[in-house]
XYZ file of C-alpha atoms in Angstrom:
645
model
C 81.678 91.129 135.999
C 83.180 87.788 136.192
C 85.354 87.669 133.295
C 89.608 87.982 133.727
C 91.089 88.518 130.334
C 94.215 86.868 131.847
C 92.599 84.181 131.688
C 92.351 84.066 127.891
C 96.487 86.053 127.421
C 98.624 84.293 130.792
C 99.110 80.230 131.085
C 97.633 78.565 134.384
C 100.234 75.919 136.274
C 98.479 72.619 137.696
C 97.791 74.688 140.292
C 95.487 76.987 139.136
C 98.132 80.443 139.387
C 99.231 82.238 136.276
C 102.692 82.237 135.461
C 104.377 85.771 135.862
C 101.837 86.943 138.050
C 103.148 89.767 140.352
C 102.985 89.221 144.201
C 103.238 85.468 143.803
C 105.953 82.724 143.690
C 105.644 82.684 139.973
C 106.210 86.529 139.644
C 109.652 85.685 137.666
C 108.668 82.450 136.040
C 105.959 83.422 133.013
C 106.250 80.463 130.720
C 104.647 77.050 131.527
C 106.482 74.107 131.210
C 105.091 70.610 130.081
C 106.455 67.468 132.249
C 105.382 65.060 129.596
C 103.801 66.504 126.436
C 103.594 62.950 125.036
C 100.487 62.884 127.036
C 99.060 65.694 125.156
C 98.054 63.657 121.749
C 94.514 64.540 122.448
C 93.685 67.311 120.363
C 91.090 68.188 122.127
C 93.071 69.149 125.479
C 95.734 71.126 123.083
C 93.017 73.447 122.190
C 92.561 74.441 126.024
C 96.077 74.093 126.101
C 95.360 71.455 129.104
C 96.943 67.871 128.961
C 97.473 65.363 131.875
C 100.694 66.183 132.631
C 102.038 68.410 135.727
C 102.574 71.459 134.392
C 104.985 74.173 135.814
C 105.804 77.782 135.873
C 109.633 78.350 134.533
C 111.956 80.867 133.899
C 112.916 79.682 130.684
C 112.810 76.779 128.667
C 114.697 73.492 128.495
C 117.832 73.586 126.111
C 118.752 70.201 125.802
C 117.543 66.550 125.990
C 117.610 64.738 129.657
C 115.931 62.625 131.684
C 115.798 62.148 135.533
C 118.369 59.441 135.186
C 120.652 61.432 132.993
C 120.929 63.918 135.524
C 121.878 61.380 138.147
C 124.811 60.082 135.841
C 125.973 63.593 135.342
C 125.336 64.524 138.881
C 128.076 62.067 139.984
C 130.552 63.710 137.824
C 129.909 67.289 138.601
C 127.096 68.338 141.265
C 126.126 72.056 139.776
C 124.388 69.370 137.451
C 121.204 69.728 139.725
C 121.412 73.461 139.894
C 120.020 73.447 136.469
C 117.456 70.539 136.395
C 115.666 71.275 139.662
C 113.973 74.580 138.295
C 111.913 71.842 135.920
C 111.100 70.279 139.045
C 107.975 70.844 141.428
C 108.446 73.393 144.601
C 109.846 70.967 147.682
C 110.618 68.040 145.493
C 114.322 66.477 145.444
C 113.921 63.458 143.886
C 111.353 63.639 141.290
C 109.850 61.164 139.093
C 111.478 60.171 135.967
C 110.021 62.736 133.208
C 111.621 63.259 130.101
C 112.764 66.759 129.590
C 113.649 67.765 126.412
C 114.864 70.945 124.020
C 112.216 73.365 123.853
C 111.546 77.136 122.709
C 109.065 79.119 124.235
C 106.255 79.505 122.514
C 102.872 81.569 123.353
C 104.656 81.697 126.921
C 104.671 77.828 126.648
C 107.203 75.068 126.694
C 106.918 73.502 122.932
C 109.471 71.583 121.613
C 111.765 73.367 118.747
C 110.841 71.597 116.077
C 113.113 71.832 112.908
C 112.971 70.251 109.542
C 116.866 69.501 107.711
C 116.659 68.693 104.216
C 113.065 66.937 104.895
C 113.767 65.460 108.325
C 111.917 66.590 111.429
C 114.578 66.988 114.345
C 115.002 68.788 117.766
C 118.151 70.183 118.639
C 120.033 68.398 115.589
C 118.434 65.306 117.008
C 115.528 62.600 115.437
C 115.599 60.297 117.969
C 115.583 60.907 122.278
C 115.169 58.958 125.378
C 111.896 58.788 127.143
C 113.510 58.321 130.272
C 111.610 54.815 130.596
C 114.312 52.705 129.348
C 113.299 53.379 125.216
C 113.848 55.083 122.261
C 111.429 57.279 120.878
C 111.133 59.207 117.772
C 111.018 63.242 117.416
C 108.002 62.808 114.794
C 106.155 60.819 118.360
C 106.758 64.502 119.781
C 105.083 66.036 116.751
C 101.852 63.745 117.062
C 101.339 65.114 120.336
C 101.834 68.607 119.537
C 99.842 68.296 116.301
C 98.502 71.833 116.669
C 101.239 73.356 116.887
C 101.968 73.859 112.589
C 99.142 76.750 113.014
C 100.482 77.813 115.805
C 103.955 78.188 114.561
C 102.650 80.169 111.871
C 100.657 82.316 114.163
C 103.365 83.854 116.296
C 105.797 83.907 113.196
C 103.270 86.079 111.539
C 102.994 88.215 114.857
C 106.667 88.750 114.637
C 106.322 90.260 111.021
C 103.934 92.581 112.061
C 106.325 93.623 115.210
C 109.059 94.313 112.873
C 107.413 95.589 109.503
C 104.733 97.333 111.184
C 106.060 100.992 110.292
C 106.694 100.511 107.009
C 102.991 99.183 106.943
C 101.873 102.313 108.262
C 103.615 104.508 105.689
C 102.075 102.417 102.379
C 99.102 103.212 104.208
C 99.862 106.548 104.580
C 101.133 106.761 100.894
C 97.324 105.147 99.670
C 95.750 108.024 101.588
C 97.543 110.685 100.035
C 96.765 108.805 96.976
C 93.713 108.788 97.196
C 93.420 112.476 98.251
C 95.299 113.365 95.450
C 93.429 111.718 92.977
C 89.740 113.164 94.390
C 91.256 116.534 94.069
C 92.334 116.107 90.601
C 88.494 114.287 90.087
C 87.507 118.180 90.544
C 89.184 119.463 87.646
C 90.492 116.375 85.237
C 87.303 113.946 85.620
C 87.163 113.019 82.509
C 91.033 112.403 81.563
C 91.611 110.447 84.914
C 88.570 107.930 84.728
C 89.671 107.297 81.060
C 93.462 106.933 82.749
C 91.733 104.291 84.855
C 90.176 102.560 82.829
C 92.791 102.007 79.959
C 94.994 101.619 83.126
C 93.894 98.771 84.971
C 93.025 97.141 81.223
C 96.864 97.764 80.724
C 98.113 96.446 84.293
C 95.979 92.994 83.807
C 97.172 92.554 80.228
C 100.792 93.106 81.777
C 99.909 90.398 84.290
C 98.444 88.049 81.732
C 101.896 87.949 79.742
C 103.711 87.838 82.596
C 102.174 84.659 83.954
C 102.448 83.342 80.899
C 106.408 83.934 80.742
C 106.944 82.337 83.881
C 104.422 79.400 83.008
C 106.432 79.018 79.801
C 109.946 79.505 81.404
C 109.019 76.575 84.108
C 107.587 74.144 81.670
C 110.656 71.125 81.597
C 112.135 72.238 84.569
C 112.199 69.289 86.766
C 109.278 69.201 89.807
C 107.738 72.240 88.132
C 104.874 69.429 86.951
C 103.693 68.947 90.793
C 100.329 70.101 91.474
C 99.303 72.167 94.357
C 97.077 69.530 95.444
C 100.129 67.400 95.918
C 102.465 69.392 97.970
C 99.632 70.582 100.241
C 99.695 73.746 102.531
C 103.067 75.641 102.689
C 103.713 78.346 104.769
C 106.376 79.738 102.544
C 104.390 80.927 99.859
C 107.577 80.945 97.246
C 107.263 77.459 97.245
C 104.441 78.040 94.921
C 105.961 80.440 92.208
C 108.209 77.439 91.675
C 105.070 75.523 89.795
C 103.736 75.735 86.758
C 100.087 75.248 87.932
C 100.019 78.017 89.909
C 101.065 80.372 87.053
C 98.749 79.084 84.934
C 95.627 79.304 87.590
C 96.840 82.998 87.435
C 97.127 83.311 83.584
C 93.252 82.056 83.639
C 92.184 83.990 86.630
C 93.385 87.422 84.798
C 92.344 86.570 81.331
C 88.890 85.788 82.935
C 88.756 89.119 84.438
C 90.537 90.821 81.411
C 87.562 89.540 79.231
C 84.873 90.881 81.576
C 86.224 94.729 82.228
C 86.403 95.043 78.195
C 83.118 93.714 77.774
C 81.632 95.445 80.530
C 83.310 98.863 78.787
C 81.788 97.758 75.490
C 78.074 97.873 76.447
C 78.026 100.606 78.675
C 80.332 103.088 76.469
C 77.750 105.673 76.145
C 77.357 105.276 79.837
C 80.374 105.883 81.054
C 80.226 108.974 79.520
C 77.252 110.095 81.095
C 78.491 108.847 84.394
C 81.549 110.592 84.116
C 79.747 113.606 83.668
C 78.009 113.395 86.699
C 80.542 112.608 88.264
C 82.057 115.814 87.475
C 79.003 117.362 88.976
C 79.817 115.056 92.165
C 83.300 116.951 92.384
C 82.048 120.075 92.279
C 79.642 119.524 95.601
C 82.446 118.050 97.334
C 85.148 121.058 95.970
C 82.473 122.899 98.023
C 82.034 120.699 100.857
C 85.732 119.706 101.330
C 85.007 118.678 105.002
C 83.545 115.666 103.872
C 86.678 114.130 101.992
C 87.912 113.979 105.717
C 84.644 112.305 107.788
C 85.493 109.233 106.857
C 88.320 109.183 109.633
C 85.608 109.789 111.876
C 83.716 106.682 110.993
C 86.814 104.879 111.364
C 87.570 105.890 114.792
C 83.852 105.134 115.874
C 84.297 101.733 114.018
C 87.599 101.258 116.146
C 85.346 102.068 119.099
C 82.567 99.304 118.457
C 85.443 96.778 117.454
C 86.781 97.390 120.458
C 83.906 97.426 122.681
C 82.722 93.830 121.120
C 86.521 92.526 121.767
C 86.784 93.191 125.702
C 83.336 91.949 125.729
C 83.966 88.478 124.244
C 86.847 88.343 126.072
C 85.714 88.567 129.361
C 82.504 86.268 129.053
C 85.275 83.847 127.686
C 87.288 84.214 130.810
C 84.462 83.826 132.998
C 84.348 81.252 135.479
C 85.885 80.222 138.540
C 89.007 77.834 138.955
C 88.096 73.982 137.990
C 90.344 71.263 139.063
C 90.126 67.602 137.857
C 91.545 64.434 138.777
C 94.381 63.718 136.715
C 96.039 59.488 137.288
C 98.545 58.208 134.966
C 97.087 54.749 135.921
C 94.558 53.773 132.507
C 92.110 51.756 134.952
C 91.292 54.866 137.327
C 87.566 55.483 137.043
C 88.163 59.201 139.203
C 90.040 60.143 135.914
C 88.601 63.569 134.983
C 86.117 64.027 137.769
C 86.074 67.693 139.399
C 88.030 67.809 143.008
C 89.094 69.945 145.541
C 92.715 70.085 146.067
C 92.678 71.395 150.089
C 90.920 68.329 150.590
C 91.644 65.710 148.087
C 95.014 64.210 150.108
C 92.457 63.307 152.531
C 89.758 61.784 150.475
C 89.807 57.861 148.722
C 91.012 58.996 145.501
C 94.435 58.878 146.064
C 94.685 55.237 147.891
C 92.450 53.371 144.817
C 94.276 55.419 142.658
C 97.834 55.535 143.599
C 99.953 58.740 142.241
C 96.852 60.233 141.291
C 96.639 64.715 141.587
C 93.924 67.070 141.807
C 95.436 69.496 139.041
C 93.866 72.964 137.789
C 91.843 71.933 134.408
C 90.359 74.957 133.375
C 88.169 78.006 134.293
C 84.483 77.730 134.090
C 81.388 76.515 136.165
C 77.782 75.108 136.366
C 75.600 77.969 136.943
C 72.789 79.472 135.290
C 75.064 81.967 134.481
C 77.602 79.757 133.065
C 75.821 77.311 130.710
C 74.604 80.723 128.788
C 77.851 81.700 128.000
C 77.508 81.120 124.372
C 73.849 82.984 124.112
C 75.638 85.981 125.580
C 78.292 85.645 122.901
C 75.799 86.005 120.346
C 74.117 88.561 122.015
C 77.210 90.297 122.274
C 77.721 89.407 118.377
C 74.266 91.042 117.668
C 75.121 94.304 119.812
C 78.118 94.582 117.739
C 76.339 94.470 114.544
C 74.156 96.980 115.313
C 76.346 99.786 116.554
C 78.748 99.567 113.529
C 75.812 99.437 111.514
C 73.926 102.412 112.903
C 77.708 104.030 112.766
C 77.657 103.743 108.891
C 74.104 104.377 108.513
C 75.064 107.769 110.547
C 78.150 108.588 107.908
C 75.589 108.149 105.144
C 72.780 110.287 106.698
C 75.684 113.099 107.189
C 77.350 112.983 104.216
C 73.757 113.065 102.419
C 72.625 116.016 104.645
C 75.631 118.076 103.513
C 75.431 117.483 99.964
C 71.630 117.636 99.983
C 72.269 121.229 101.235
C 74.270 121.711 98.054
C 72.140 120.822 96.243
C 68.590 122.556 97.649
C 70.584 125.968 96.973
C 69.733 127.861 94.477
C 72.640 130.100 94.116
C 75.751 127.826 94.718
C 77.965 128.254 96.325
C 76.468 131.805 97.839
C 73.359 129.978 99.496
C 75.152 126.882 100.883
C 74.912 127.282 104.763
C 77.628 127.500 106.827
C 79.474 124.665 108.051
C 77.101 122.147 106.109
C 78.714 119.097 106.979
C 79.035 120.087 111.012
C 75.199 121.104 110.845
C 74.400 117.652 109.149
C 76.005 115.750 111.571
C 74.242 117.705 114.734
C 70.534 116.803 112.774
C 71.579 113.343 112.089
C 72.703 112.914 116.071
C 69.515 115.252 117.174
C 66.901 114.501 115.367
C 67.400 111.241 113.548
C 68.953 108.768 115.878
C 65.880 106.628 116.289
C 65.248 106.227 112.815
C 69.159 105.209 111.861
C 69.293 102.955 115.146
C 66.319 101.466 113.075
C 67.286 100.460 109.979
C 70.603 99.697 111.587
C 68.739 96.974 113.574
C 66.741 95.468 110.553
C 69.767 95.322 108.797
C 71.574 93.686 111.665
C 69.328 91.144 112.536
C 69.304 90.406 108.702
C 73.416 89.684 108.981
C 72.915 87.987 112.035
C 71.146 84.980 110.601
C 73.663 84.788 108.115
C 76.428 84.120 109.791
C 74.076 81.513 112.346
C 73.691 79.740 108.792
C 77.486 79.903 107.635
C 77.716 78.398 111.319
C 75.228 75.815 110.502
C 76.575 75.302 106.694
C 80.228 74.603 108.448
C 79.244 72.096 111.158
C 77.204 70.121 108.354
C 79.807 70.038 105.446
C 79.893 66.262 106.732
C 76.737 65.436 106.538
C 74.850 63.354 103.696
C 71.789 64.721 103.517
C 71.426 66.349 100.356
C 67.819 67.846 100.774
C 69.309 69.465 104.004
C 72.174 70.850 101.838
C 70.383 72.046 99.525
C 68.025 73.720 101.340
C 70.466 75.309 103.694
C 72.158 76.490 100.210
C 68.996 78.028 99.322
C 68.517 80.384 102.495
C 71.500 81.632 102.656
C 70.901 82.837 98.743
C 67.601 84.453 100.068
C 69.074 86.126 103.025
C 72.259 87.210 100.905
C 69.673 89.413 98.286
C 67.811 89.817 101.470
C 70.990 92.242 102.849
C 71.857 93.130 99.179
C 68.069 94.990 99.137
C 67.890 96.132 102.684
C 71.459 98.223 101.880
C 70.566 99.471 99.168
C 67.025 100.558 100.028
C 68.867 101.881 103.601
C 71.050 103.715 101.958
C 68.345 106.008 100.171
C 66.032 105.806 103.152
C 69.189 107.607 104.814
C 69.220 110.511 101.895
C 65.308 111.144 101.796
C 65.944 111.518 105.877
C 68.762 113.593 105.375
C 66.275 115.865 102.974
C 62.704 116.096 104.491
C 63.296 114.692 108.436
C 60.835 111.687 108.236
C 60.851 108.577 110.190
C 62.481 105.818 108.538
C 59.765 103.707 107.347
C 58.340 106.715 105.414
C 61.679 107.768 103.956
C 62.064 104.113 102.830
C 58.546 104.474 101.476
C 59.011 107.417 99.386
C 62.520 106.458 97.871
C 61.180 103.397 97.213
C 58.749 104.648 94.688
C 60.561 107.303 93.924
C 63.767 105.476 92.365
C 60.561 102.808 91.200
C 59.588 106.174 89.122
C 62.997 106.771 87.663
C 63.970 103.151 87.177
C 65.692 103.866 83.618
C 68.385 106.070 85.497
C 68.873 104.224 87.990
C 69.837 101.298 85.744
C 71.617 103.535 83.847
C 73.549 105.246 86.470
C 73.606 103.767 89.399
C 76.019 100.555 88.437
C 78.381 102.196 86.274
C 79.391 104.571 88.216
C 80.060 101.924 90.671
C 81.890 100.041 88.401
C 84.493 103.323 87.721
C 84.723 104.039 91.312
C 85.732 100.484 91.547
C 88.246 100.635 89.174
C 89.476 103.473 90.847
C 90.044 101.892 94.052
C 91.773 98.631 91.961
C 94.326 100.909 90.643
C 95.390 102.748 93.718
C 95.667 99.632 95.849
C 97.105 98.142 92.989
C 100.136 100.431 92.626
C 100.667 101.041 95.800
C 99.944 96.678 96.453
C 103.204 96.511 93.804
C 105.051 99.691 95.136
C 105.059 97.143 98.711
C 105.689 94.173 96.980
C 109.257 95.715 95.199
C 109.952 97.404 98.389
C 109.430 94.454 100.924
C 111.417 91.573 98.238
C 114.320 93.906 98.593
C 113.611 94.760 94.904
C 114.406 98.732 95.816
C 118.271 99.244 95.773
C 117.904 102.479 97.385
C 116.379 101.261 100.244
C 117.326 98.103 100.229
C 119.108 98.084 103.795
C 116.222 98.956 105.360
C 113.773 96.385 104.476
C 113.074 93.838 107.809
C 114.239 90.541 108.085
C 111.047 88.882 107.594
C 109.784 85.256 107.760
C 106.536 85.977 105.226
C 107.154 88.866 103.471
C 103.496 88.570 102.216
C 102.094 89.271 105.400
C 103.123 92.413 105.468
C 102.231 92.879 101.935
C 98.908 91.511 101.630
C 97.925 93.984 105.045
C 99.349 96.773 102.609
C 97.065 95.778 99.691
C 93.941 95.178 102.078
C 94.570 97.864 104.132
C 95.075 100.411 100.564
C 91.593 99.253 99.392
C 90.120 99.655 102.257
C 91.411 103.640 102.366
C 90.502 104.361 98.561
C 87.159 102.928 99.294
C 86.398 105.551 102.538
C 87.755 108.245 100.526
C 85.278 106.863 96.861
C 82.435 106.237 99.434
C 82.392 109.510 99.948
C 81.764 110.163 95.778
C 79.624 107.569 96.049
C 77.215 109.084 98.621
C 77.519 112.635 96.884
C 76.428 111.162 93.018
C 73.625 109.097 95.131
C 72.730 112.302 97.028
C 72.450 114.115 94.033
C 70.536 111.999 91.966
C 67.918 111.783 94.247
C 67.831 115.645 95.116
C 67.515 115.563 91.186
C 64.626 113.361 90.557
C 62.423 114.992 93.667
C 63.504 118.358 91.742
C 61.803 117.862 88.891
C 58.757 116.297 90.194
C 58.278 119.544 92.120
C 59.193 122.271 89.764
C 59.054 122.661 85.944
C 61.743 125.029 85.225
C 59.072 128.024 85.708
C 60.394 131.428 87.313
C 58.064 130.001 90.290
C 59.098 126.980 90.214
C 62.927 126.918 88.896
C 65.052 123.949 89.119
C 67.730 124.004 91.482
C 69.591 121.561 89.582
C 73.243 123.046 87.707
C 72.285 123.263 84.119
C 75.133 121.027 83.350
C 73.472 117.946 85.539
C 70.185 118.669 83.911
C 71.686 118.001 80.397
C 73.790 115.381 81.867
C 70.254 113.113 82.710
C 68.549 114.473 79.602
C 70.911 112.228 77.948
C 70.630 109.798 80.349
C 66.479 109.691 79.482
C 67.168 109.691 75.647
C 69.735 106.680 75.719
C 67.185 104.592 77.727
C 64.597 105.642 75.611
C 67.002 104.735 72.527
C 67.180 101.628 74.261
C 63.592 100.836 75.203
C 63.022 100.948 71.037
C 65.778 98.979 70.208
């Protein structure tokens, strides 16, 4: 109710209006404009993007170094000199004080200076050096101490302008991933076997390619002159090719993919009679969903509501940032004024003291807040707001799972498939789930939540005391956030099946937790046989989709493509792009393989609950496919091979 999100997006002049708002003076002039951002060292002011300095509403940014009495010298020679200099001046003011003005881009709708490095030197405008307007000569690098925050910044809006300009071809390697992905869970129904073997031997293949690869260009750079320099030495770069151009880095990926090289093949080596198995069942999984093809598509569902509850927690933090009303603060040039910084009121602050003991002294806008109740709360109600958010994309997975588990459940609990499968099984799943089983998902959504919630209050605490030297603290600090981490691990998991036994028998949550709890306690040997495997191919699956399409992006967006080569943006970091390719293709293959996932889990648990309640008997048949049944009859006789080993 009090917030203003432009607040948080528009600059504020010294006098408290935002620049480029419509139906006021500034309506034309949307960037602010510094008069002295030497007096912005303070890093603390940059991050409020407040200094004391007048600060102005322009047009458009200075293009060229000049002081006050610059202008005068050129103002004898040609008088349109002043046409140009007095928009940098305040409303009503023909003679202003000397300031230095200087050439500057705009920047986050802000005056910054345009800072440019030649062959290692820092300039602006072709320029090290520049007058300060008092009578010295000051450096370009004394420019870059004050705007010390602006590196990040830089960075920040360059990355912005990738996405502007690459963001379509980002959308169609997304695109491309989801067909891939659809593509290769339709071939799962017929091919299981082949494919997951494809997979496998695949992404062994791709890392071994990627092994002697590094190792060509760590052997290829090895006498080349600064190939030797460590990362550590050359620090952060923002162009990331920098990099490729040492040594080290080749070699940290050489390790990095013979590490993970080493632990796929052994992995494959213990758990080849597995993989088997869990193939199998997983060919029983693509069978359910070849019946219930619906659910392939709900997980763009769960991504819209997810785009809802991002959303909703966004314009919420927003506007309890922008809360607040308009603060202003004396601002004096003079070092000895001891009204520096204290709040005033600028109707009546020509009248008041302030200005005669402290000669040239303003009341400028400082910021927006205040010193209510209200006010000194804003950061609970952040967290609050943090907690909210939690729980609503929480209860929205925990309602995918208890809908995707009511439709296959429904698979499975007929006994002539697919003639007894009701109608519309996902649809019907969904309406129980929303009907009937709210409370009990909003539940375990909540324990869950509160769970992650002290999590990241302990990564908060963890960050503010990396400084600190108290080791016990340390370590104990280390030690709950291992806890809470299995803590979420367990909750998830056990969630996850309290969602399925829901989905089956309508319970409240605590009892569905209850009796999956002891009923996966009952089957332990298939779960451990099982359960992680088939995780582990479903994971390779999703490596090798994002994968390709990860280097299909990579070829396309280094101009590596001649076909397409004309078409590729001008970009400043092509990796941006890329890497939002790569994320964003993992994050597809893994909505499409959750839905597998959820089907095998479904299924395993209709499957253990079968045979406790039926033996096979005409009375009491199984309803499990007689391929699954033989599928865990192996399952039981390699743990059992196991147990007497």
């Amino acid at each position: 109710m009090h917030g203003d999100p432009r607040k948080v997006v528009y600059p504020t002049d010294s006098y408290g209006q935002f620049c480029g708002q419509q139906g006021t003076p500034n309506a034309n002039k949307a960037i602010l404009f510094y008069f002295n951002i030497l007096q912005c060292a303070n890093p603390t002011v940059l991050i409020n993007l407040q200094c004391p300095t007048t600060q102005l509403c322009v047009s458009k940014c200075p293009d060229r170094f000049a002081t006050y009495i610059d202008m005068q010298i050129n103002y004898r020679r040609n008088k349109s000199y002043w046409e140009y200099y007095k928009q940098f001046c305040k409303p009503g003011f023909n003679y202003p004080d000397k300031v230095p003005y200087k050439r500057d881009k705009a920047f986050l709708q802000r005056c910054f200076p345009d800072f440019i490095t030649r062959n290692g030197t820092l300039t602006v405008a072709n320029q090290t050096i520049f007058k300060d307007g008092h009578g010295r000569i000051r450096s370009v690098v004394d420019l870059r101490d004050a705007a010390n925050l602006l590196d990040a910044k830089e960075v920040g809006i360059k990355i912005f302008e990738d996405y502007a300009s690459s963001w379509f071809w980002i959308l169609i390697g997304l695109v491309i991933s989801m067909l891939v992905s659809l593509i290769f869970i339709l071939l799962l129904r017929f091919t299981a076997g082949v494919l997951f073997w494809m997979v496998i031997f695949g992404v062994i293949a791709a890392v071994g390619y990627g092994i002697w690869h590094c190792y060509w260009e760590y052997s290829s750079l090895q006498g080349k002159p600064d190939s030797d320099i460590t990362i550590s030495d050359i620090g952060f770069q923002t162009d990331f090719r920098v990099y490729l151009q040492l040594s080290q880095t080749w070699l940290i990926f050489m390790i990095s993919l013979a590490v993970i090289e080493a632990i796929i093949i052994l992995v494959l080596i213990f758990v080849r009679n597995r993989v088997r198995i869990a193939i199998a069942l997983l060919k029983e999984g693509s069978k359910a969903i070849g019946c219930i093809m619906t659910t392939l598509f709900y997980p763009i569902i769960t991504f819209l509501l997810l785009a809802l509850c991002i959303a909703y927690w966004a314009v919420t933090a927003v506007f309890l940032a922008s809360s607040g009303d308009a603060v202003y603060k004396v601002m004096s040039t003079l070092p000895n004024c001891k009204y520096t910084n204290l709040t005033c009121d600028p109707e009546t602050f020509s009248q008041s003291n302030v200005t005669k003991l402290c000669p040239g002294s303003q009341c400028t806008f400082a910021f927006y807040g205040g010193e209510s109740l209200y006010h000194r709360y804003i950061f609970v109600l952040q967290l609050c707001n943090l907690l909210v958010f939690l729980w609503v994309v929480n209860f929205t997975i925990a309602l995918g799972q208890c809908t995707l588990a009511g439709a296959f459940a429904s698979y499975y609990w007929a006994l002539r498939k697919p003639e007894d499968i009701p109608a519309c099984p996902l649809a019907s799943s969904f309406g129980r789930a929303l009907r009937y089983h709210t409370g009990s998902l909003a539940f375990g959504a909540l324990i869950l939540s509160i769970v992650q919630f002290i999590r990241i209050i302990l990564e908060y605490l963890d960050h503010k005391m990396k400084g600190a030297h108290n080791a016990f603290t340390r370590f104990l600090l280390c030690c709950l956030k291992c806890c809470f981490w299995c803590l979420e691990r367990f909750i998830k998991f056990m969630n996850r099946n309290a969602y399925i036994m829901i989905s089956i028998y309508g319970k409240n949550f605590c009892g569905s937790a209850r009796d999956a709890f002891f009923l996966l306690m009952r089957n332990v040997m298939r779960v451990a046989v099982l359960d992680k495997v088939t995780d582990f191919l479903l994971f390779l699956g999703k490596l090798l989709i994002s994968g390709s399409v990860g280097v299909l992006a990579f070829f396309f967006f280094t101009r590596q493509i001649p076909v397409i080569q004309e078409e590729v943006p001008s970009l400043n970091y092509y990796w941006v792009p890329l890497l939002t390719v790569i994320f964003g293709s993992y994050m597809i293959a893994h909505g499409f393989f959750n839905v597998y996932a959820m089907c095998v889990d479904t299924l395993f648990l209709c499957f253990c609950e079968d045979l406790e309640r039926n033996d096979g008997s005409p009375s009491k048949p199984y309803y499990m496919p007689p391929g699954l049944h033989r599928i865990l009859e192996k399952t039981d006789q390699a743990g059992k091979k196991c147990a007497v080993s």
